[in-house]
Amino acid sequence: MTTPNESSTQCATSPSDALSLLLKCARQLEASGQISAAWNAYQAAALADETPNGRVELAGFHFRTERFDEAGQEYESLLHLAAESDDRRLAEVARHNLAAILRKTGQSSRAMTLQARATADSISANGELDTADLTGRALDAIDQRDFGLAENLLLRSLAVEKSSGNHDGEATDCANLGALALLRGDNAVGIRFLSRAYHLHRKLNDKVNAGTDLLNLAEAFQNASRWTLASRCLRRAMSQFESCGANQSLNTAHARLREVRQIQGVFKRDPLLN
């Protein structure tokens, strides 16, 4: 948003200034946990914007707050718009995010199809894969239980993100490497990567992903029978999810905390009563 000229007697706001103000307001409301008000602001921005940018922001908000049906519909619409306008960048954004939603909702086959198209377009346009393609292909490899390929792709992406100073991408790769390590049964490596991801996500104020890191850390501590640490991670995860409107993950964390407390209760009982 531009600063008004102090010498002017009127304050005229251009459409672009109004849109910037709406998006700034939406982000501030979301960051402060005022999710309903943030939704209204993102919706207003999408309606006010003649470009796809406002709709991209709204779709991202739906994704972060786990409104996956609404997010998927928006990205589907944006993908059609990109095809009509021959907007490669918009198509790339829509495909990667739609693939991520499909993975979240258990539609891995369609996610892989979209990812393959995104990868082909990236190679055609740039002659190489970018980090979003590397990460997307890695997640598809995890779904296919090809853990070696997934690790190779994620480490390649992490090296690029670190060298470019992209903390958001670095946090994503560390989180995925940590989750992958748990799938491979390597708790120590998983805890190391997930702890790093959590601290980066906290610095970025990315609450939903910080909460997801804590969920995975809780799993690692459960695997090691460190029930107090697992419980602490789950309580913190619930706080993160509650503050950003991620209700599905909040319910998951709450259910897992009940399970952990039940196990803790068993250990605290008089062994003669078991």
mmCIF file of C-alpha atoms in Angstrom:
data_model
loop_
_atom_site.group_PDB
_atom_site.id
_atom_site.type_symbol
_atom_site.label_atom_id
_atom_site.label_comp_id
_atom_site.label_asym_id
_atom_site.label_seq_id
_atom_site.Cartn_x
_atom_site.Cartn_y
_atom_site.Cartn_z
ATOM 1 C CA MET A 1 0.000 0.000 0.000
ATOM 2 C CA THR A 2 1.355 3.429 -0.905
ATOM 3 C CA THR A 3 1.608 6.289 1.554
ATOM 4 C CA PRO A 4 -0.749 9.218 0.729
ATOM 5 C CA ASN A 5 0.767 12.522 -0.205
ATOM 6 C CA GLU A 6 0.728 14.677 2.928
ATOM 7 C CA SER A 7 0.197 17.883 0.942
ATOM 8 C CA SER A 8 -2.994 16.653 -0.726
ATOM 9 C CA THR A 9 -6.375 17.716 0.602
ATOM 10 C CA GLN A 10 -8.076 14.498 -0.541
ATOM 11 C CA CYS A 11 -7.258 10.831 -0.044
ATOM 12 C CA ALA A 12 -8.087 8.901 -3.197
ATOM 13 C CA THR A 13 -7.580 5.130 -3.040
ATOM 14 C CA SER A 14 -6.842 3.281 -6.251
ATOM 15 C CA PRO A 15 -8.215 -0.246 -6.808
ATOM 16 C CA SER A 16 -4.732 -1.699 -6.421
ATOM 17 C CA ASP A 17 -4.259 0.151 -3.129
ATOM 18 C CA ALA A 18 -7.604 -1.122 -1.857
ATOM 19 C CA LEU A 19 -6.684 -4.680 -2.798
ATOM 20 C CA SER A 20 -3.303 -4.421 -1.073
ATOM 21 C CA LEU A 21 -5.032 -3.091 2.033
ATOM 22 C CA LEU A 22 -7.554 -5.948 2.018
ATOM 23 C CA LEU A 23 -4.849 -8.582 1.673
ATOM 24 C CA LYS A 24 -2.703 -6.962 4.364
ATOM 25 C CA CYS A 25 -5.713 -6.894 6.673
ATOM 26 C CA ALA A 26 -6.544 -10.531 5.861
ATOM 27 C CA ARG A 27 -3.021 -11.707 6.644
ATOM 28 C CA GLN A 28 -2.916 -9.767 9.916
ATOM 29 C CA LEU A 29 -6.266 -11.180 10.998
ATOM 30 C CA GLU A 30 -5.151 -14.705 10.122
ATOM 31 C CA ALA A 31 -1.859 -14.276 11.987
ATOM 32 C CA SER A 32 -3.725 -13.100 15.092
ATOM 33 C CA GLY A 33 -6.085 -16.091 14.998
ATOM 34 C CA GLN A 34 -9.210 -14.194 13.897
ATOM 35 C CA ILE A 35 -10.080 -16.805 11.294
ATOM 36 C CA SER A 36 -13.679 -15.816 10.464
ATOM 37 C CA ALA A 37 -12.719 -12.179 9.983
ATOM 38 C CA ALA A 38 -9.717 -13.232 7.899
ATOM 39 C CA TRP A 39 -11.987 -15.350 5.682
ATOM 40 C CA ASN A 40 -14.205 -12.314 5.051
ATOM 41 C CA ALA A 41 -11.191 -10.194 4.130
ATOM 42 C CA TYR A 42 -9.724 -12.814 1.766
ATOM 43 C CA GLN A 43 -13.159 -13.272 0.176
ATOM 44 C CA ALA A 44 -13.492 -9.526 -0.335
ATOM 45 C CA ALA A 45 -10.014 -9.373 -1.862
ATOM 46 C CA ALA A 46 -10.819 -12.187 -4.286
ATOM 47 C CA LEU A 47 -14.019 -10.441 -5.379
ATOM 48 C CA ALA A 48 -12.271 -7.077 -5.763
ATOM 49 C CA ASP A 49 -9.312 -8.388 -7.781
ATOM 50 C CA GLU A 50 -9.591 -8.498 -11.563
ATOM 51 C CA THR A 51 -6.462 -10.672 -11.681
ATOM 52 C CA PRO A 52 -6.229 -14.237 -10.295
ATOM 53 C CA ASN A 53 -4.025 -13.110 -7.388
ATOM 54 C CA GLY A 54 -6.843 -12.545 -4.917
ATOM 55 C CA ARG A 55 -8.290 -15.977 -5.694
ATOM 56 C CA VAL A 56 -4.860 -17.583 -5.250
ATOM 57 C CA GLU A 57 -4.642 -15.951 -1.809
ATOM 58 C CA LEU A 58 -8.147 -17.153 -0.912
ATOM 59 C CA ALA A 59 -7.361 -20.708 -2.057
ATOM 60 C CA GLY A 60 -4.198 -20.690 0.047
ATOM 61 C CA PHE A 61 -6.196 -19.582 3.077
ATOM 62 C CA HIS A 62 -8.684 -22.411 2.519
ATOM 63 C CA PHE A 63 -5.769 -24.844 2.317
ATOM 64 C CA ARG A 64 -4.111 -23.580 5.502
ATOM 65 C CA THR A 65 -7.388 -23.793 7.419
ATOM 66 C CA GLU A 66 -8.003 -27.310 6.054
ATOM 67 C CA ARG A 67 -11.081 -26.434 4.038
ATOM 68 C CA PHE A 68 -9.834 -28.851 1.430
ATOM 69 C CA ASP A 69 -13.034 -29.028 -0.644
ATOM 70 C CA GLU A 70 -13.167 -25.249 -1.061
ATOM 71 C CA ALA A 71 -9.426 -25.032 -1.732
ATOM 72 C CA GLY A 72 -9.604 -27.814 -4.317
ATOM 73 C CA GLN A 73 -12.502 -26.175 -6.142
ATOM 74 C CA GLU A 74 -10.650 -22.862 -6.246
ATOM 75 C CA TYR A 75 -7.434 -24.389 -7.562
ATOM 76 C CA GLU A 76 -9.399 -26.390 -10.151
ATOM 77 C CA SER A 77 -10.991 -23.153 -11.348
ATOM 78 C CA LEU A 78 -7.629 -21.393 -11.425
ATOM 79 C CA LEU A 79 -6.169 -24.252 -13.453
ATOM 80 C CA HIS A 80 -8.912 -23.843 -16.062
ATOM 81 C CA LEU A 81 -8.314 -20.077 -16.098
ATOM 82 C CA ALA A 82 -4.582 -20.647 -16.601
ATOM 83 C CA ALA A 83 -5.289 -22.877 -19.603
ATOM 84 C CA GLU A 84 -7.601 -20.282 -21.147
ATOM 85 C CA SER A 85 -5.146 -17.418 -20.644
ATOM 86 C CA ASP A 86 -1.982 -19.479 -21.316
ATOM 87 C CA ASP A 87 -0.621 -18.390 -17.933
ATOM 88 C CA ARG A 88 2.149 -20.896 -17.145
ATOM 89 C CA ARG A 89 2.968 -19.469 -13.748
ATOM 90 C CA LEU A 90 -0.658 -19.650 -12.603
ATOM 91 C CA ALA A 91 -0.921 -23.212 -13.935
ATOM 92 C CA GLU A 92 2.192 -24.193 -11.976
ATOM 93 C CA VAL A 93 0.852 -22.742 -8.724
ATOM 94 C CA ALA A 94 -2.575 -24.333 -9.212
ATOM 95 C CA ARG A 95 -1.180 -27.772 -10.116
ATOM 96 C CA HIS A 96 1.281 -27.992 -7.230
ATOM 97 C CA ASN A 97 -1.294 -26.914 -4.663
ATOM 98 C CA LEU A 98 -4.063 -29.060 -6.090
ATOM 99 C CA ALA A 99 -1.708 -32.058 -6.015
ATOM 100 C CA ALA A 100 -0.935 -31.288 -2.370
ATOM 101 C CA ILE A 101 -4.660 -31.246 -1.554
ATOM 102 C CA LEU A 102 -5.195 -34.542 -3.370
ATOM 103 C CA ARG A 103 -2.401 -36.139 -1.329
ATOM 104 C CA LYS A 104 -3.962 -34.792 1.871
ATOM 105 C CA THR A 105 -7.339 -36.271 0.945
ATOM 106 C CA GLY A 106 -6.003 -39.680 -0.089
ATOM 107 C CA GLN A 107 -6.244 -39.225 -3.875
ATOM 108 C CA SER A 108 -2.630 -40.152 -4.575
ATOM 109 C CA SER A 109 -3.136 -41.433 -8.137
ATOM 110 C CA ARG A 110 -4.590 -38.160 -9.358
ATOM 111 C CA ALA A 111 -1.940 -36.240 -7.420
ATOM 112 C CA MET A 112 0.797 -38.158 -9.259
ATOM 113 C CA THR A 113 -0.836 -37.406 -12.606
ATOM 114 C CA LEU A 114 -0.917 -33.683 -11.835
ATOM 115 C CA GLN A 115 2.648 -33.767 -10.521
ATOM 116 C CA ALA A 116 3.863 -35.482 -13.688
ATOM 117 C CA ARG A 117 2.279 -32.730 -15.791
ATOM 118 C CA ALA A 118 3.795 -30.027 -13.594
ATOM 119 C CA THR A 119 7.214 -31.681 -13.854
ATOM 120 C CA ALA A 120 6.997 -31.923 -17.646
ATOM 121 C CA ASP A 121 6.005 -28.249 -17.914
ATOM 122 C CA SER A 122 8.835 -27.211 -15.597
ATOM 123 C CA ILE A 123 11.439 -29.072 -17.646
ATOM 124 C CA SER A 124 9.993 -27.643 -20.861
ATOM 125 C CA ALA A 125 10.085 -24.076 -19.538
ATOM 126 C CA ASN A 126 13.296 -24.126 -17.498
ATOM 127 C CA GLY A 127 15.261 -27.154 -18.646
ATOM 128 C CA GLU A 128 15.378 -28.478 -15.078
ATOM 129 C CA LEU A 129 13.239 -29.219 -12.040
ATOM 130 C CA ASP A 130 12.610 -26.519 -9.458
ATOM 131 C CA THR A 131 12.305 -27.224 -5.739
ATOM 132 C CA ALA A 132 8.500 -27.468 -5.847
ATOM 133 C CA ASP A 133 8.806 -30.230 -8.442
ATOM 134 C CA LEU A 134 11.491 -32.028 -6.447
ATOM 135 C CA THR A 135 9.334 -31.934 -3.323
ATOM 136 C CA GLY A 136 6.186 -32.992 -5.155
ATOM 137 C CA ARG A 137 7.942 -35.924 -6.798
ATOM 138 C CA ALA A 138 9.414 -36.905 -3.433
ATOM 139 C CA LEU A 139 5.973 -37.000 -1.807
ATOM 140 C CA ASP A 140 4.670 -39.175 -4.638
ATOM 141 C CA ALA A 141 7.679 -41.477 -4.157
ATOM 142 C CA ILE A 142 6.799 -41.757 -0.456
ATOM 143 C CA ASP A 143 3.256 -42.782 -1.393
ATOM 144 C CA GLN A 144 4.796 -45.521 -3.552
ATOM 145 C CA ARG A 145 7.115 -46.549 -0.680
ATOM 146 C CA ASP A 146 10.194 -45.628 -2.730
ATOM 147 C CA PHE A 147 11.938 -44.092 0.265
ATOM 148 C CA GLY A 148 15.406 -43.966 -1.287
ATOM 149 C CA LEU A 149 14.236 -41.852 -4.229
ATOM 150 C CA ALA A 150 12.183 -39.630 -1.923
ATOM 151 C CA GLU A 151 15.176 -38.934 0.321
ATOM 152 C CA ASN A 152 17.409 -38.132 -2.656
ATOM 153 C CA LEU A 153 14.882 -35.660 -4.080
ATOM 154 C CA LEU A 154 14.248 -33.962 -0.731
ATOM 155 C CA LEU A 155 17.955 -33.570 0.011
ATOM 156 C CA ARG A 156 18.470 -32.011 -3.438
ATOM 157 C CA SER A 157 15.640 -29.579 -2.770
ATOM 158 C CA LEU A 158 16.946 -28.777 0.722
ATOM 159 C CA ALA A 159 20.396 -27.934 -0.644
ATOM 160 C CA VAL A 160 18.887 -25.482 -3.129
ATOM 161 C CA GLU A 161 16.597 -23.855 -0.547
ATOM 162 C CA LYS A 162 19.440 -23.405 1.947
ATOM 163 C CA SER A 163 21.786 -21.898 -0.639
ATOM 164 C CA SER A 164 19.090 -19.447 -1.760
ATOM 165 C CA GLY A 165 18.101 -18.519 1.802
ATOM 166 C CA ASN A 166 14.497 -19.672 1.363
ATOM 167 C CA HIS A 167 13.531 -20.527 4.948
ATOM 168 C CA ASP A 168 9.996 -21.515 3.989
ATOM 169 C CA GLY A 169 11.248 -24.113 1.526
ATOM 170 C CA GLU A 170 13.947 -25.255 3.955
ATOM 171 C CA ALA A 171 11.331 -25.817 6.661
ATOM 172 C CA THR A 172 9.151 -27.819 4.271
ATOM 173 C CA ASP A 173 12.020 -30.068 3.216
ATOM 174 C CA CYS A 174 13.163 -30.640 6.803
ATOM 175 C CA ALA A 175 9.604 -31.534 7.818
ATOM 176 C CA ASN A 176 9.273 -34.026 4.976
ATOM 177 C CA LEU A 177 12.697 -35.529 5.663
ATOM 178 C CA GLY A 178 11.738 -35.929 9.314
ATOM 179 C CA ALA A 179 8.462 -37.639 8.466
ATOM 180 C CA LEU A 180 10.277 -39.868 5.988
ATOM 181 C CA ALA A 181 12.826 -40.861 8.630
ATOM 182 C CA LEU A 182 10.005 -41.966 10.938
ATOM 183 C CA LEU A 183 8.558 -44.113 8.154
ATOM 184 C CA ARG A 184 11.969 -45.736 7.824
ATOM 185 C CA GLY A 185 12.131 -46.352 11.573
ATOM 186 C CA ASP A 186 14.959 -43.871 12.245
ATOM 187 C CA ASN A 187 13.700 -41.893 15.232
ATOM 188 C CA ALA A 188 16.928 -40.003 15.901
ATOM 189 C CA VAL A 189 17.146 -38.586 12.371
ATOM 190 C CA GLY A 190 13.411 -37.889 12.398
ATOM 191 C CA ILE A 191 13.607 -35.893 15.625
ATOM 192 C CA ARG A 192 16.568 -33.889 14.344
ATOM 193 C CA PHE A 193 14.875 -32.854 11.085
ATOM 194 C CA LEU A 194 11.463 -32.272 12.671
ATOM 195 C CA SER A 195 12.920 -30.103 15.447
ATOM 196 C CA ARG A 196 14.677 -27.992 12.835
ATOM 197 C CA ALA A 197 11.470 -27.734 10.786
ATOM 198 C CA TYR A 198 9.448 -26.757 13.854
ATOM 199 C CA HIS A 199 11.780 -23.913 14.827
ATOM 200 C CA LEU A 200 11.796 -22.599 11.250
ATOM 201 C CA HIS A 201 8.011 -22.783 10.980
ATOM 202 C CA ARG A 202 7.674 -20.962 14.310
ATOM 203 C CA LYS A 203 9.957 -18.167 13.071
ATOM 204 C CA LEU A 204 7.813 -17.926 9.935
ATOM 205 C CA ASN A 205 4.618 -17.886 12.065
ATOM 206 C CA ASP A 206 3.402 -20.871 10.018
ATOM 207 C CA LYS A 207 1.141 -22.321 12.679
ATOM 208 C CA VAL A 208 -0.436 -25.198 10.785
ATOM 209 C CA ASN A 209 2.923 -26.612 9.706
ATOM 210 C CA ALA A 210 4.474 -25.985 13.123
ATOM 211 C CA GLY A 211 1.591 -27.980 14.577
ATOM 212 C CA THR A 212 2.154 -30.764 12.057
ATOM 213 C CA ASP A 213 5.835 -30.896 13.007
ATOM 214 C CA LEU A 214 4.774 -31.293 16.639
ATOM 215 C CA LEU A 215 2.374 -34.103 15.714
ATOM 216 C CA ASN A 216 5.215 -35.951 14.029
ATOM 217 C CA LEU A 217 7.597 -35.248 16.910
ATOM 218 C CA ALA A 218 4.982 -36.694 19.266
ATOM 219 C CA GLU A 219 4.957 -39.859 17.158
ATOM 220 C CA ALA A 220 8.744 -40.072 17.375
ATOM 221 C CA PHE A 221 8.637 -39.692 21.166
ATOM 222 C CA GLN A 222 5.858 -42.289 21.409
ATOM 223 C CA ASN A 223 8.016 -44.701 19.415
ATOM 224 C CA ALA A 224 10.738 -44.163 22.013
ATOM 225 C CA SER A 225 8.246 -44.540 24.921
ATOM 226 C CA ARG A 226 8.962 -40.956 26.001
ATOM 227 C CA TRP A 227 5.345 -40.303 26.932
ATOM 228 C CA THR A 228 5.805 -36.987 28.749
ATOM 229 C CA LEU A 229 7.544 -35.418 25.747
ATOM 230 C CA ALA A 230 4.909 -36.853 23.413
ATOM 231 C CA SER A 231 2.145 -35.364 25.565
ATOM 232 C CA ARG A 232 3.881 -31.982 25.639
ATOM 233 C CA CYS A 233 4.226 -31.941 21.845
ATOM 234 C CA LEU A 234 0.558 -32.823 21.370
ATOM 235 C CA ARG A 235 -0.613 -30.059 23.730
ATOM 236 C CA ARG A 236 1.511 -27.534 21.856
ATOM 237 C CA ALA A 237 0.244 -28.872 18.532
ATOM 238 C CA MET A 238 -3.341 -28.369 19.698
ATOM 239 C CA SER A 239 -2.556 -24.772 20.598
ATOM 240 C CA GLN A 240 -1.054 -24.148 17.154
ATOM 241 C CA PHE A 241 -3.972 -25.744 15.300
ATOM 242 C CA GLU A 242 -6.604 -24.000 17.395
ATOM 243 C CA SER A 243 -5.055 -20.591 16.764
ATOM 244 C CA CYS A 244 -5.073 -21.020 12.977
ATOM 245 C CA GLY A 245 -8.418 -22.740 12.443
ATOM 246 C CA ALA A 246 -6.981 -26.135 11.407
ATOM 247 C CA ASN A 247 -9.828 -28.084 12.980
ATOM 248 C CA GLN A 248 -9.159 -31.464 11.375
ATOM 249 C CA SER A 249 -5.613 -31.522 12.714
ATOM 250 C CA LEU A 250 -6.819 -30.170 16.061
ATOM 251 C CA ASN A 251 -9.175 -33.151 16.401
ATOM 252 C CA THR A 252 -6.376 -35.541 15.427
ATOM 253 C CA ALA A 253 -4.019 -34.064 18.044
ATOM 254 C CA HIS A 254 -6.750 -34.188 20.698
ATOM 255 C CA ALA A 255 -7.496 -37.870 20.006
ATOM 256 C CA ARG A 256 -3.814 -38.768 20.144
ATOM 257 C CA LEU A 257 -3.348 -36.865 23.400
ATOM 258 C CA ARG A 258 -6.154 -38.907 24.958
ATOM 259 C CA GLU A 259 -4.407 -42.106 23.865
ATOM 260 C CA VAL A 260 -1.079 -40.966 25.317
ATOM 261 C CA ARG A 261 -2.701 -39.986 28.611
ATOM 262 C CA GLN A 262 -4.377 -43.377 28.826
ATOM 263 C CA ILE A 263 -0.996 -45.055 28.395
ATOM 264 C CA GLN A 264 0.556 -42.731 30.988
ATOM 265 C CA GLY A 265 -2.275 -43.614 33.351
ATOM 266 C CA VAL A 266 -1.529 -47.321 33.000
ATOM 267 C CA PHE A 267 2.131 -46.767 33.895
ATOM 268 C CA LYS A 268 1.217 -44.667 36.938
ATOM 269 C CA ARG A 269 -1.039 -47.321 38.464
ATOM 270 C CA ASP A 270 0.134 -49.714 41.137
ATOM 271 C CA PRO A 271 1.634 -52.603 39.156
ATOM 272 C CA LEU A 272 -0.143 -55.038 41.500
ATOM 273 C CA LEU A 273 -3.460 -53.744 40.121
ATOM 274 C CA ASN A 274 -2.587 -54.485 36.466
#
